[in-house]
Structures are given as C-alpha cells and as structure tokens.
Coordinates of C-alpha atoms in Angstrom, one line a residue:
M1 CA -40.3 27.6 -15.1
N2 CA -36.1 26.8 -16.5
K3 CA -36.5 23.3 -16.1
K4 CA -32.0 23.1 -15.7
E5 CA -31.1 21.0 -18.9
Y6 CA -28.9 18.2 -18.1
T7 CA -26.2 16.3 -21.2
A8 CA -24.0 14.3 -21.1
E9 CA -21.6 16.2 -20.0
H10 CA -23.8 17.3 -16.8
I11 CA -22.2 13.5 -16.4
E12 CA -18.6 13.3 -13.3
V13 CA -16.4 10.2 -14.2
L14 CA -13.9 10.4 -11.6
T15 CA -10.0 9.0 -11.1
G16 CA -7.2 7.8 -10.4
L17 CA -7.5 8.8 -6.4
E18 CA -10.9 11.0 -6.2
P19 CA -13.8 8.4 -6.0
V20 CA -11.4 8.0 -2.2
Q21 CA -10.8 11.6 -2.1
K22 CA -14.1 12.9 -2.7
R23 CA -15.8 9.8 0.1
P24 CA -13.3 9.4 2.2
G25 CA -15.8 7.6 4.0
M26 CA -16.1 4.8 2.1
Y27 CA -13.2 3.8 1.8
T28 CA -11.5 4.2 5.7
D29 CA -12.3 5.6 8.9
T30 CA -13.0 9.0 8.6
N31 CA -12.6 9.8 13.1
N32 CA -9.2 9.3 12.7
P33 CA -5.8 7.9 10.5
N34 CA -5.7 4.5 12.5
H35 CA -6.8 2.5 9.7
L36 CA -4.8 4.0 7.5
A37 CA -1.7 2.6 9.7
Q38 CA -4.1 -0.6 10.0
E39 CA -3.5 -0.8 5.9
A40 CA 0.1 0.1 5.4
I41 CA 0.7 -2.7 8.7
D42 CA -1.3 -5.8 7.3
N43 CA 1.1 -5.0 3.8
S44 CA 4.2 -5.2 5.9
V45 CA 1.9 -8.7 8.2
D46 CA 0.6 -10.1 4.0
E47 CA 4.7 -10.7 4.0
A48 CA 4.6 -11.8 6.9
I49 CA 2.2 -14.8 6.1
S50 CA 4.1 -15.4 2.9
G51 CA 7.5 -16.1 4.3
F52 CA 8.9 -13.1 3.0
A53 CA 9.3 -11.4 6.5
T54 CA 10.6 -11.8 9.7
K55 CA 10.2 -8.5 11.0
I56 CA 8.3 -5.1 11.5
D57 CA 9.1 -2.0 12.4
I58 CA 6.5 1.3 13.6
I59 CA 7.8 4.6 14.6
L60 CA 5.4 7.2 15.3
K61 CA 7.2 10.5 14.2
K62 CA 7.3 14.0 16.3
D63 CA 5.6 16.2 13.7
G64 CA 3.1 13.1 13.9
S65 CA 3.7 11.1 10.1
L66 CA 4.1 7.1 10.7
V67 CA 6.5 5.2 9.2
V68 CA 6.3 1.2 9.0
I69 CA 9.4 -0.7 7.8
D70 CA 9.6 -4.6 6.5
N71 CA 12.2 -6.6 5.4
G72 CA 9.8 -9.1 3.1
R73 CA 10.8 -8.5 -1.2
G74 CA 9.2 -5.2 -1.5
M75 CA 7.6 -3.0 -3.8
P76 CA 7.7 -4.3 -7.2
V77 CA 9.9 -0.9 -8.9
D78 CA 9.8 -2.9 -13.1
K79 CA 7.5 -1.1 -15.3
H80 CA 3.8 -2.7 -15.6
P81 CA 2.8 -4.2 -18.8
K82 CA -0.9 -2.3 -19.5
E83 CA -0.1 0.4 -16.8
K84 CA 3.3 1.8 -18.6
L85 CA 4.0 3.2 -15.0
T86 CA 6.2 1.6 -12.3
G87 CA 4.7 -1.6 -10.3
V88 CA 4.7 0.4 -7.0
E89 CA 3.5 4.0 -9.0
V90 CA 0.1 1.5 -9.4
I91 CA 0.1 -0.1 -6.7
M92 CA 0.0 3.4 -4.7
T93 CA -2.7 5.7 -7.5
K94 CA -5.1 3.2 -8.9
L95 CA -7.9 2.0 -6.9
H96 CA -7.7 -2.2 -7.1
A97 CA -4.8 -2.9 -8.5
G98 CA -2.6 -5.2 -6.4
G99 CA -0.6 -8.6 -6.3
K100 CA -3.3 -10.5 -4.1
F101 CA -6.2 -11.2 -6.1
S102 CA -4.8 -14.0 -7.2
N103 CA -2.9 -16.6 -5.5
K104 CA 0.3 -16.2 -7.2
S105 CA 2.1 -13.5 -5.4
Y106 CA 0.8 -14.3 -1.7
E107 CA -1.6 -17.6 -0.3
F108 CA -3.3 -16.0 1.6
S109 CA -3.7 -12.4 2.9
G110 CA -6.2 -8.8 4.4
G111 CA -5.8 -6.8 1.2
L112 CA -7.9 -8.2 -1.4
H113 CA -9.5 -4.9 -2.5
G114 CA -6.9 -3.4 -4.0
V115 CA -7.6 0.1 -2.5
G116 CA -5.2 0.0 1.0
V117 CA -2.0 1.8 0.8
S118 CA -3.2 3.5 -2.2
V119 CA -6.4 4.8 0.7
I120 CA -3.4 5.9 2.1
N121 CA -2.4 8.4 -0.4
A122 CA -5.3 9.4 -1.8
L123 CA -5.4 11.0 2.5
S124 CA -2.1 11.8 3.3
T125 CA -0.4 15.9 2.3
K126 CA 2.6 13.2 2.0
V127 CA 4.2 10.0 2.1
D128 CA 7.5 8.4 1.1
I129 CA 8.5 5.3 -0.3
Q130 CA 11.6 3.4 0.5
I131 CA 12.4 0.6 -1.7
K132 CA 15.2 -2.2 -0.9
R133 CA 15.2 -5.1 -4.0
N134 CA 18.0 -6.3 -6.0
G135 CA 21.2 -5.2 -4.9
K136 CA 19.8 -1.4 -5.1
S137 CA 18.0 1.2 -2.6
H138 CA 15.2 3.0 -4.4
T139 CA 13.1 6.2 -3.7
I140 CA 9.2 8.0 -5.1
S141 CA 7.6 10.5 -2.6
F142 CA 3.4 11.7 -3.4
K143 CA 2.3 14.6 -2.1
D144 CA -2.1 14.6 -1.9
G145 CA -2.5 11.5 -3.9
K146 CA 0.0 12.4 -7.0
K147 CA 3.3 11.6 -7.3
S148 CA 6.1 14.3 -6.7
A149 CA 9.5 12.9 -6.8
P150 CA 10.0 10.1 -9.9
L151 CA 11.0 7.0 -8.9
K152 CA 15.1 6.6 -8.5
V153 CA 18.5 4.5 -7.3
T154 CA 19.4 6.5 -4.5
G155 CA 22.4 3.8 -4.3
K156 CA 23.5 0.1 -3.5
I157 CA 22.9 -2.1 -1.4
P158 CA 23.6 -6.2 -0.5
Q159 CA 22.0 -8.3 -2.5
K160 CA 19.9 -9.9 -0.5
E161 CA 19.2 -6.8 1.9
T162 CA 15.3 -6.6 0.7
G163 CA 12.1 -5.0 2.1
T164 CA 9.2 -1.6 2.5
S165 CA 10.2 1.4 4.4
I166 CA 6.6 3.6 3.8
Q167 CA 6.8 7.2 5.8
F168 CA 3.4 9.2 5.3
W169 CA 1.3 12.0 6.7
P170 CA -2.3 11.8 7.4
N171 CA -4.8 14.7 5.6
K172 CA -6.2 16.6 8.1
K173 CA -8.8 18.0 6.3
F174 CA -9.8 14.3 5.9
F175 CA -10.4 13.5 9.7
D176 CA -11.5 14.6 12.7
S177 CA -8.2 14.1 14.3
I178 CA -5.3 14.1 12.8
Q179 CA -3.6 11.8 15.6
F180 CA -2.8 7.9 15.8
T181 CA -4.3 6.0 18.8
K182 CA -1.2 4.9 19.7
S183 CA -3.2 2.3 22.4
F184 CA -5.0 1.0 19.5
L185 CA -1.6 0.8 17.3
L186 CA 0.2 -1.4 20.5
R187 CA -2.6 -3.8 20.7
S188 CA -2.9 -4.5 17.6
L189 CA 1.4 -4.8 17.2
K190 CA 0.6 -7.2 19.6
A191 CA -1.7 -9.4 17.8
K192 CA 0.0 -9.4 14.4
A193 CA 3.2 -10.6 16.3
I194 CA 1.0 -13.2 18.5
L195 CA -0.2 -15.0 15.7
C196 CA 2.2 -14.9 13.2
Q197 CA 4.7 -16.7 14.9
G198 CA 8.4 -15.2 14.5
L199 CA 7.7 -12.1 13.7
T200 CA 9.9 -9.8 15.7
V201 CA 7.3 -6.8 15.4
T202 CA 9.3 -3.2 17.4
F203 CA 7.2 -0.3 18.5
L204 CA 8.9 3.6 18.8
D205 CA 7.2 6.7 20.1
E206 CA 9.7 9.4 18.9
K207 CA 8.3 11.5 21.0
T208 CA 8.1 9.5 24.5
K209 CA 11.0 7.4 23.3
E210 CA 8.7 4.8 24.7
Q211 CA 10.1 1.1 23.1
Q212 CA 8.3 -1.9 22.2
T213 CA 9.2 -5.0 21.1
W214 CA 7.1 -8.7 20.6
C215 CA 8.1 -11.7 18.4
F216 CA 6.5 -14.6 20.8
K217 CA 7.8 -18.8 20.5
E218 CA 4.6 -19.7 22.5
G219 CA 1.2 -20.3 21.5
L220 CA -2.4 -19.1 21.1
E221 CA -3.2 -20.6 24.4
K222 CA -0.1 -19.0 26.8
F223 CA -2.4 -15.9 24.7
L224 CA -5.8 -16.5 26.3
S225 CA -5.1 -18.0 29.5
D226 CA -2.3 -14.6 30.2
G227 CA -5.3 -12.6 29.5
I228 CA -7.9 -13.2 31.6
Q229 CA -7.9 -12.8 35.2
S230 CA -10.4 -15.5 36.7
P231 CA -10.0 -19.2 37.3
I232 CA -10.5 -21.3 34.0
L233 CA -12.0 -24.2 32.7
P234 CA -10.1 -26.2 31.9
E235 CA -6.9 -25.0 33.3
E236 CA -5.1 -25.2 29.4
P237 CA -7.3 -24.1 27.4
F238 CA -8.0 -25.8 24.3
T239 CA -7.0 -25.8 21.3
G240 CA -6.1 -26.8 17.9
E241 CA -5.4 -25.9 14.6
F242 CA -5.8 -27.2 11.0
K243 CA -5.6 -26.3 7.4
S244 CA -6.8 -26.3 3.8
D245 CA -5.7 -25.5 0.4
N246 CA -8.0 -22.8 0.3
E247 CA -8.5 -21.7 4.6
A248 CA -6.9 -22.3 8.3
V249 CA -7.8 -22.0 11.4
I250 CA -6.1 -21.9 14.9
F251 CA -6.8 -21.6 17.2
A252 CA -7.5 -21.4 21.7
I253 CA -10.9 -21.7 23.9
C254 CA -11.7 -21.6 27.4
W255 CA -14.6 -21.4 29.7
T256 CA -14.5 -18.6 33.1
P257 CA -17.4 -20.8 35.9
E258 CA -17.4 -18.3 38.2
V259 CA -17.7 -14.9 34.9
S260 CA -19.2 -13.9 32.2
T261 CA -16.6 -13.7 28.9
E262 CA -13.4 -12.6 29.5
V263 CA -11.6 -12.5 26.2
A264 CA -13.6 -12.9 22.4
E265 CA -10.7 -12.4 19.9
S266 CA -11.1 -13.3 15.9
Y267 CA -8.8 -12.2 13.3
V268 CA -9.3 -13.1 9.6
N269 CA -5.7 -13.4 7.2
L270 CA -4.2 -11.2 11.1
I271 CA -6.8 -8.8 10.8
P272 CA -9.3 -8.3 13.9
T273 CA -12.7 -8.4 12.7
I274 CA -14.3 -6.4 15.5
Q275 CA -17.7 -7.4 15.3
G276 CA -17.1 -10.7 13.9
G277 CA -18.8 -12.9 11.7
T278 CA -19.5 -16.0 9.6
H279 CA -16.2 -17.0 11.1
V280 CA -17.3 -16.7 14.7
N281 CA -20.9 -17.2 14.3
G282 CA -19.1 -20.7 12.3
L283 CA -16.6 -21.2 15.7
R284 CA -19.9 -21.2 18.4
T285 CA -22.4 -23.6 15.9
G286 CA -19.5 -26.4 15.9
L287 CA -19.0 -25.7 19.9
L288 CA -22.8 -26.0 20.5
E289 CA -22.9 -29.6 18.4
A290 CA -20.2 -31.0 20.0
I291 CA -20.7 -30.4 23.7
R292 CA -24.5 -30.9 22.5
G293 CA -24.0 -34.2 20.8
F294 CA -21.5 -35.6 24.1
A295 CA -23.7 -34.9 27.1
E296 CA -26.6 -36.5 24.8
M297 CA -24.6 -39.3 24.5
R298 CA -23.5 -39.2 28.3
N299 CA -27.3 -38.5 29.5
L300 CA -25.9 -35.9 30.8
I301 CA -29.1 -32.8 29.8
P302 CA -32.1 -33.3 32.6
R303 CA -35.3 -33.9 31.2
G304 CA -37.0 -30.7 29.7
V305 CA -33.2 -29.2 29.7
K306 CA -32.8 -28.4 26.1
I307 CA -28.9 -26.9 25.7
N308 CA -28.4 -23.4 22.8
N309 CA -26.3 -21.4 21.4
E310 CA -26.4 -18.7 23.9
D311 CA -25.3 -21.3 27.2
I312 CA -22.2 -22.6 25.1
W313 CA -21.1 -19.1 25.0
E314 CA -21.7 -17.3 28.2
N315 CA -19.0 -18.0 29.6
C316 CA -16.9 -18.7 26.3
N317 CA -12.6 -17.5 26.1
Y318 CA -11.3 -18.3 23.2
I319 CA -9.1 -16.3 20.1
M320 CA -9.3 -17.6 16.4
S321 CA -7.4 -16.9 13.8
V322 CA -8.8 -17.9 9.9
K323 CA -6.4 -17.5 7.0
L324 CA -8.9 -17.4 3.5
R325 CA -7.6 -17.0 0.5
E326 CA -10.4 -15.4 -0.9
A327 CA -12.5 -13.1 2.3
Q328 CA -14.9 -11.0 2.2
F329 CA -15.4 -8.2 4.2
L330 CA -18.4 -5.7 5.3
G331 CA -16.6 -2.6 4.4
Q332 CA -13.2 -1.5 3.3
T333 CA -12.5 -1.3 7.5
K334 CA -12.4 -4.7 7.5
E335 CA -14.0 -5.2 10.9
K336 CA -16.8 -8.3 9.8
L337 CA -16.2 -11.4 8.0
T338 CA -18.8 -12.3 5.4
S339 CA -17.8 -14.9 3.4
R340 CA -20.4 -17.3 4.0
Q341 CA -18.3 -20.7 3.6
C342 CA -15.7 -20.3 6.3
A343 CA -19.0 -20.4 8.7
S344 CA -19.6 -24.5 8.1
F345 CA -16.4 -24.9 7.7
I346 CA -14.9 -24.0 11.2
S347 CA -17.8 -25.7 12.7
G348 CA -17.2 -28.8 11.0
V349 CA -13.3 -27.8 12.1
I350 CA -14.4 -27.2 15.6
K351 CA -17.4 -29.8 16.3
D352 CA -14.8 -33.0 15.1
S353 CA -12.0 -31.2 17.1
L354 CA -14.0 -30.4 20.1
T355 CA -15.9 -33.9 20.2
L356 CA -12.2 -35.8 20.1
W357 CA -11.1 -33.8 23.2
L358 CA -14.3 -34.2 24.5
H359 CA -14.5 -37.9 25.3
K360 CA -10.2 -37.7 25.7
H361 CA -10.8 -35.8 28.8
V362 CA -14.4 -36.8 30.5
K363 CA -13.7 -35.6 34.4
V364 CA -13.0 -31.8 32.3
A365 CA -15.8 -32.3 29.4
E366 CA -18.8 -32.9 32.2
E367 CA -18.1 -29.9 34.7
I368 CA -17.3 -27.8 31.0
T369 CA -20.8 -29.9 30.1
A370 CA -22.3 -28.6 33.8
L371 CA -21.6 -25.3 33.7
V372 CA -23.5 -25.4 29.9
V373 CA -26.3 -27.0 31.3
E374 CA -26.6 -25.2 34.8
N375 CA -26.7 -21.5 31.7
A376 CA -29.3 -23.9 30.8
Q377 CA -31.7 -23.8 33.7
K378 CA -31.1 -20.2 34.6
R379 CA -32.3 -19.1 31.1
Q380 CA -35.2 -21.8 31.3
R381 CA -36.1 -20.3 34.7
S382 CA -36.2 -16.5 33.4
R383 CA -38.3 -17.5 30.8
Q384 CA -41.1 -18.5 32.9
K385 CA -41.6 -15.2 34.1
I386 CA -41.8 -14.0 30.9
T387 CA -45.6 -14.0 29.3
R388 CA -44.2 -12.6 25.8
K389 CA -46.3 -15.0 24.0
K390 CA -49.8 -15.1 25.6
I391 CA -51.1 -11.9 25.7
T392 CA -54.0 -11.3 28.2
S393 CA -54.9 -7.6 27.6
G394 CA -54.8 -5.6 24.6
P395 CA -55.4 -6.6 20.9
Q396 CA -54.8 -9.4 20.0
L397 CA -51.8 -10.4 17.4
P398 CA -52.1 -9.9 13.7
G399 CA -53.1 -13.4 12.2
K400 CA -50.5 -13.1 9.3
L401 CA -47.9 -13.3 12.0
T402 CA -46.4 -16.2 11.9
D403 CA -45.0 -16.9 16.2
C404 CA -41.7 -18.7 17.3
V405 CA -42.0 -20.8 20.0
N406 CA -39.9 -19.5 22.3
S407 CA -40.6 -16.6 25.1
D408 CA -37.9 -15.0 25.5
P409 CA -38.1 -11.7 24.0
K410 CA -33.9 -11.4 23.8
N411 CA -33.7 -14.2 22.1
C412 CA -36.8 -14.2 19.4
E413 CA -35.9 -12.2 16.1
L414 CA -39.4 -11.2 13.9
F415 CA -38.2 -10.7 10.5
L416 CA -40.8 -8.3 8.6
V417 CA -41.1 -10.0 4.8
E418 CA -41.7 -7.9 1.6
G419 CA -45.1 -9.6 0.1
D420 CA -47.0 -12.5 1.0
S421 CA -45.0 -15.2 -0.9
A422 CA -41.4 -14.4 -0.2
G423 CA -43.0 -14.4 3.5
G424 CA -44.3 -18.0 2.8
S425 CA -40.5 -18.5 2.1
A426 CA -39.5 -17.4 5.3
K427 CA -41.3 -19.1 6.9
Q428 CA -40.4 -22.2 5.8
A429 CA -36.8 -21.1 5.8
R430 CA -37.0 -19.5 9.3
D431 CA -35.2 -22.1 12.5
K432 CA -39.2 -22.2 14.2
E433 CA -37.4 -21.9 17.9
Y434 CA -36.7 -17.8 17.0
Q435 CA -37.6 -16.3 14.5
A436 CA -41.1 -15.2 14.2
V437 CA -42.2 -13.7 10.7
M438 CA -45.3 -11.5 9.7
P439 CA -45.7 -10.7 6.2
L440 CA -46.3 -7.0 4.8
R441 CA -48.0 -5.6 2.0
G442 CA -46.5 -4.1 -0.3
K443 CA -45.0 -0.2 -0.1
I444 CA -46.2 1.0 3.7
L445 CA -47.4 4.0 4.2
N446 CA -44.7 7.3 3.5
T447 CA -44.8 8.0 7.4
W448 CA -42.3 10.6 7.8
E449 CA -45.2 13.6 8.4
V450 CA -47.9 12.0 10.2
D451 CA -47.9 13.0 13.4
T452 CA -48.0 9.5 16.1
N453 CA -51.7 9.7 16.6
Q454 CA -52.7 8.9 13.4
I455 CA -50.3 6.6 12.4
L456 CA -52.0 4.0 14.0
N457 CA -55.0 4.1 11.1
S458 CA -52.6 2.0 8.8
Q459 CA -53.5 -0.9 9.3
E460 CA -49.7 -2.6 8.0
V461 CA -48.5 -0.3 11.1
H462 CA -51.1 -0.7 13.5
D463 CA -50.1 -4.7 12.7
I464 CA -46.5 -3.6 13.2
S465 CA -47.0 -2.4 16.9
V466 CA -49.2 -4.9 17.7
A467 CA -47.0 -7.3 17.1
I468 CA -43.1 -6.2 18.3
G469 CA -45.5 -4.4 20.9
V470 CA -44.4 -1.2 21.2
E471 CA -46.7 1.7 21.4
P472 CA -45.5 4.4 18.4
G473 CA -44.0 7.3 20.2
S474 CA -43.9 5.4 23.3
S475 CA -40.5 5.6 25.4
D476 CA -42.0 2.1 26.9
I477 CA -40.1 -1.1 25.9
S478 CA -41.1 -3.0 29.1
K479 CA -43.2 -4.8 26.6
L480 CA -41.2 -5.9 23.6
R481 CA -41.7 -8.6 21.5
Y482 CA -38.7 -9.4 20.0
H483 CA -35.5 -7.8 20.0
K484 CA -33.8 -8.4 16.8
I485 CA -36.6 -7.0 13.8
C486 CA -35.3 -7.0 10.7
I487 CA -36.2 -5.6 7.9
L488 CA -36.8 -8.3 5.0
A489 CA -37.1 -6.7 1.7
D490 CA -35.9 -7.9 -2.0
A491 CA -32.7 -6.6 -2.8
D492 CA -33.5 -4.6 -6.5
S493 CA -34.3 -0.4 -5.9
D494 CA -38.5 -1.6 -5.0
G495 CA -37.3 -3.7 -2.0
Q496 CA -34.9 -1.1 -1.1
H497 CA -37.5 1.7 -0.8
I498 CA -39.5 -0.4 0.8
A499 CA -37.1 -0.7 3.6
T500 CA -36.0 3.4 3.2
L501 CA -40.0 3.3 4.6
L502 CA -39.7 0.7 7.3
C503 CA -36.7 2.6 8.4
A504 CA -38.4 6.0 8.7
L505 CA -40.8 4.1 11.2
F506 CA -38.8 3.0 13.3
M507 CA -36.7 6.2 13.4
K508 CA -40.1 8.6 13.2
H509 CA -42.4 7.4 16.0
F510 CA -40.4 4.5 18.0
R511 CA -37.0 6.7 17.7
N512 CA -36.3 3.9 21.5
L513 CA -36.0 0.6 19.7
V514 CA -32.8 1.8 17.0
E515 CA -31.2 3.9 19.7
L516 CA -31.1 0.3 22.0
G517 CA -29.9 -1.6 18.8
H518 CA -32.6 -3.3 18.0
V519 CA -34.3 -3.2 14.5
Y520 CA -31.4 -4.5 11.6
I521 CA -31.7 -4.6 7.5
S522 CA -31.3 -8.6 5.7
L523 CA -28.9 -8.3 2.9
P524 CA -30.5 -10.1 0.7
P525 CA -28.4 -11.3 -2.5
L526 CA -29.3 -10.3 -6.0
Y527 CA -28.2 -12.5 -8.0
R528 CA -26.7 -16.5 -7.5
I529 CA -23.3 -17.5 -9.8
D530 CA -23.1 -21.2 -10.1
V531 CA -19.5 -22.2 -11.1
G532 CA -19.6 -25.8 -11.7
K533 CA -20.4 -27.0 -8.2
E534 CA -19.4 -24.2 -7.2
V535 CA -22.8 -21.5 -6.1
H536 CA -21.8 -17.6 -4.7
Y537 CA -23.9 -15.4 -4.1
A538 CA -24.1 -11.9 -4.4
L539 CA -26.1 -8.5 -2.8
D540 CA -25.9 -6.2 -5.5
D541 CA -23.7 -5.4 -8.9
D542 CA -20.1 -4.8 -8.0
E543 CA -20.5 -8.0 -5.6
K544 CA -21.3 -9.8 -9.5
Q545 CA -18.3 -8.4 -10.7
G546 CA -16.0 -9.2 -8.0
I547 CA -17.3 -13.2 -8.2
L548 CA -16.4 -12.7 -11.9
D549 CA -12.6 -11.6 -11.7
S550 CA -12.1 -13.5 -8.9
I551 CA -13.8 -15.8 -10.7
A552 CA -11.6 -15.8 -14.2
T553 CA -8.5 -15.2 -12.4
K554 CA -8.0 -18.8 -11.7
K555 CA -9.4 -19.5 -15.3
K556 CA -11.7 -22.3 -14.5
T557 CA -12.9 -23.5 -17.2
A558 CA -16.8 -24.8 -15.6
K559 CA -19.8 -23.3 -17.5
I560 CA -21.0 -19.4 -15.8
T561 CA -24.3 -19.1 -14.9
V562 CA -25.8 -15.9 -13.7
Q563 CA -29.1 -15.7 -11.9
R564 CA -30.4 -12.3 -11.0
F565 CA -33.2 -12.7 -8.7
K566 CA -36.9 -11.3 -9.5
G567 CA -37.6 -11.0 -5.2
L568 CA -37.6 -12.6 -2.2
G569 CA -40.2 -14.7 -3.7
E570 CA -38.3 -16.3 -6.4
M571 CA -36.2 -17.6 -3.9
N572 CA -37.0 -21.3 -2.2
P573 CA -36.9 -21.8 1.3
I574 CA -33.1 -23.0 1.6
Q575 CA -31.5 -20.4 -1.0
L576 CA -33.4 -17.6 1.3
R577 CA -32.4 -19.7 5.1
D578 CA -29.2 -19.8 3.5
T579 CA -28.4 -15.9 2.4
T580 CA -30.9 -14.5 4.3
M581 CA -32.0 -15.6 8.2
N582 CA -29.2 -18.8 9.4
I583 CA -27.2 -16.6 11.7
D584 CA -24.3 -18.9 10.6
T585 CA -24.4 -17.9 6.7
R586 CA -26.7 -14.3 6.4
R587 CA -25.9 -10.8 6.6
L588 CA -27.7 -8.2 9.0
L589 CA -27.0 -4.8 9.5
Q590 CA -27.8 -3.0 12.6
L591 CA -29.6 0.3 12.6
T592 CA -27.7 2.9 13.9
V593 CA -27.9 6.1 14.5
T594 CA -24.2 8.5 14.8
N595 CA -25.5 11.8 14.1
H596 CA -29.3 11.7 14.7
N597 CA -29.6 16.0 13.1
K598 CA -28.1 15.4 10.3
A599 CA -29.9 12.1 10.0
I600 CA -33.2 13.5 10.7
A601 CA -31.9 15.9 7.7
I602 CA -31.5 13.7 5.1
M603 CA -34.7 11.6 6.3
D604 CA -36.6 15.2 6.0
M605 CA -34.8 15.4 2.4
L606 CA -35.8 11.9 1.5
L607 CA -38.9 11.7 2.2
A608 CA -40.9 15.1 3.0
K609 CA -43.9 15.8 0.2
K610 CA -42.6 19.9 0.4
R611 CA -39.3 19.0 0.1
A612 CA -40.1 18.0 -3.0
A613 CA -37.1 20.5 -5.6
D614 CA -34.7 19.7 -3.2
R615 CA -34.8 15.8 -3.7
K616 CA -35.1 16.8 -7.2
Q617 CA -32.2 19.3 -7.0
W618 CA -30.3 16.3 -5.0
L619 CA -30.7 13.9 -7.5
E620 CA -30.0 15.4 -9.9
S621 CA -26.3 17.0 -8.7
K622 CA -25.8 12.9 -6.6
G623 CA -28.1 10.6 -7.0
D624 CA -25.7 8.4 -8.6
L625 CA -23.3 7.9 -5.7
A626 CA -23.6 6.0 -2.3
N627 CA -22.7 8.2 0.0
I628 CA -25.2 10.9 1.4
D629 CA -23.3 14.1 2.8

C-alpha cells in the first residue's frame, strides 16, 4: 500500500485575511451580513463612547451595499512604524490589528479582538473608504480583501472636519443571503442612540426613501417603560449607574406583576449581548441578595418559603449597559459576555444600590417582595406535585450519584464528571440545592455504532440513563430528572475525547434531549495565570496568549506565573466552583444541532470504525483546523 508523504511542504500557512476567507464561520454569522454591519457601526460607536464622535449616518444603498459614516477622529493615515503600511491598510488587511488592545486610544470599546473591519474587508467584493483628517480628505479602496487603489489625498477640507466613511459590498459566496435585515439595523441603531446619550444616529434606505433619526436626552427608564405594555412596579423604573477606572454600568429595572418579562436587554460597550453572560448573571444575583436581605430584615418571608433566582427573575424587566476595558466574549459575534470579574462587579453594584432604594421606598419594596414571595409559593406548590427524588418503581439510582436537594427538574443540573478525583472536587464545589454530580470512570463506550437496544450493557451508559430518568431511544422525557445535563471533562485533548463520546451518546441515543436543549458542555480552563494578586483563567493556548498580550500592553511589573492544569482533579473545589460550576462565572455551551444530516455525517466520520480511512485523510488535510466543513 502506498503511503502519502507528509513533509514540511505540505504544511499550509494562511496569511493576511486568508483564514477569514477560508473559514468565514469562525469570524462572523454566514447566514447574512448583519454582523459585518454591526462591526462597522461598532467602530463608529467606539469613537462616540470615547467622546470623539457626535453623529453616525448609515445608508442602505440601492445596489445592496452599506455605508457607515461618522465624525470621529478618522482612521490613521500615517505609516505604521513596524508594518511600513499606512494605518488604514494595517487595520483593513491585518488580523488582530487595532487601537483597542490597550487603553491609550479608547477607554472602553467593543472591538477587542482586532478582527472587526478586517473581516468586513475579507468577506466583501469591494470596500471604499474616505477619511477626513488633518485638513485633508483621503480615499483608499480594496477588492476581495486586497488593496485595489492606494491611499491618496483628494482635497483640502476645514481642519476641524474629521471622520471616516466606509462602504462595502458583501461577497455572496460567503453568505447564504447578502441582504441586510433592515429591522435588525433599525433596532440596533435605536439602541446605540439610547445607550449613548447625545449621539445622533441617522438611517436612510435609498430604495424606499425611508429615513429615521434618533437622538435621546432621556435616560434608560423612559426606554424601558415605553417598551412595556403592562402595568409596572415601581411606576418609575429603579435606575442607577456606577463607574470605576475599569468598569461602568447603567441600568433600569422594574417588574410586571400581571405578566412575565417583556423587556430583557443587556449590552457590553454598546454591543447587544443576546445570550446574556456574566453581567446578566451578576444582575440576577444582586437582585436576589438585595430583595432577600430586605425581606428577611422585615420578616416578610413566610415560614417554609425560600426565595431563589427564579422567583426574582420571573417578572423582572431590565435594560443594562455595561462598559468594560477588558471585555471577553464567547466568539467573534460577541453575543455572550464571559468576563468572570464582571459578575461580582455587577452583583455588588446592584445589591448595594437596590438595598438602599428598597429601604427608602418601603411601600413599593413590600409590594415587590410580596410578588417574589408569591412566585416562590407557586413554585413550591408545583414542586410538591413532582416526585423526582423518590423513585418507587424501576431501577435504583446509581450509588455514585450525589443528588441535589431540589426536586423540581426545571431547576436542577446534573454534572457528568470525568474521573473520581474530579468528581470529589465537584461534589464540594457544587451548590447542593440544585446541582447533582455523577463521576464517570475513564472513557465511556463509543456508542456511535452500537444498537440502542444494546448500549445498556455498558454500566456507565446504564447509570447515566437511570440517573437522568430517560431510556435510550425513547421520545418520552416526562420523567427527565434534570433539565440541564452538563458534560464536565478535562480541558486537554483526552478530556475533549471523552466529551465527544458523551456528545455522540446523546446525539445518537438521546436525540430528543439534544433537540430540546437539555445537554450542555462545561468549559473548564486549561491555564491559571497569576499576575501579582490578580488571577486569570484561560480556556486554551490562544486565550492564554491573549491574556499575556493584554498584560504586556499594561507593562505590569508583577511576577507572572502560568499554571497548566493536568486535569479537573488538580483544581481545588473553590477554583472548580468559580470557573466551572458557579452560575455567575462559569462557561457553559449548549449542545445544538442546526443541520442534523451534516452533524451526523461529521460524527460518523469521526467515530465510525468503518470510516478509519476517511478519518485519516481528514486528519492529514484538516486536522489542524478548529472547524469541520
């Protein structure tokens, strides 16, 4: 048999914008170019946040292109000392290049990866840029990510006239549709104007001649109350703001006694975080601690009733805008904040300010407390109807399962933990009220090619099935004992292998659980980085390097120590709780399948014994890539 040679010449090095063009899904949402629009708009908003821009104009052209214009400082046009290119060329053609890694140019900004506008350039057929700066007007053009017309001065302008205009045409080969969603743009632009008071934002659709302008002088409370159709408590939303050297927050909160939540919006550096994150977790914790403290002090909680997050959250409406110097997001689309320190910052601010407000407005505070207590009583009454803990028929629960106290599946989580050692730490790290832990020994059976009727012969699979209360292959999940099943394995390659085998088990034999969103993958850190008294955690090598680069830009003199965790068992319970199990600071990915046939094909190639040859070929050609396609 002829073996394919594998030498240094087979190693492919992607340069410039090639990584984006080869794997666009890693950098943007490829359904449509809305995220590209967001990146361009966010750059202009960053100028406004820092006080350099007062106006942003967005024009949706007849030919499908988008123009974003601001009156900020204008992109740099001088030569970069190391790259020997003009500043605008570096920004547009180099990944991880920008003025937002340190705090020299921007106090707060949404662009922290340095890949925003360069992604626009990579995924557009054409980009035209006009820069007004230093009394001159400049233009430069790009085609398919490469410079097509050099930077040149096109005329003189008043010295005080500054700003940047960027027009781009999305490339249809990278997107399912190259149409911008106008409703998305309008909603996003209005939010930017509201959150950045005094900023004038104008939108024009050339095709329909529709034009809208937003400029808000009023606070968030007006925006929140206008968005709610039901009576609210209090009648004027509770508001507050706080700013430190590295963080700032402004918020408006109220409750709707008659209906569930109507408005729940969070932003980080004016970027909408649709999936929430650690800042929203901090908000929830702060609200709970403040209201619980007020209620306990005034003896407003009946005996036997315990208030939890769900009771506070059920009717809570909020708008919260957070600004962070070192914001970390889950993915380039920035829909979820993962900065762990933000949770404690927000919870502290909310708890202190709401506690003070509740004691100043006792009558309304008692009404809010009564609503929360009523929610708790409803929850407890419904829980009494559920017999999750006591199984009177069927197999006995596995002996290695350490169950939780709560008996309502909606509020319970099961952690399937790799190894007895890590399982022991997880048991100490958990919140026993709602978190259960079951350790697994080593790699479980590869069940991808095993018949559903046979997989219960594996003791580990049998125990998992009994613990969760669902039979393999069954569509009946009425006896599901936990609404969150979290796979918790080591952050190294062996742990990822175990996590893959567990994902395969659920996808193949418990498909209904995956489709209904009950399966999650925990993301424990691989590294701990100590900088003096500061502690940082990194998921992988790339995040570690990003943290080290960030520390280097601050020129801190403290000693830097990097620890690589050999496994979960090496982490003490406090570290495991703070990084992996605490709802406010953990990172948890939901296992979702957007294209079932494609997912099955990929898993089959990775796990089927009969596909060994295909697997080898894939590893040789794509094994160094993060995504599979």
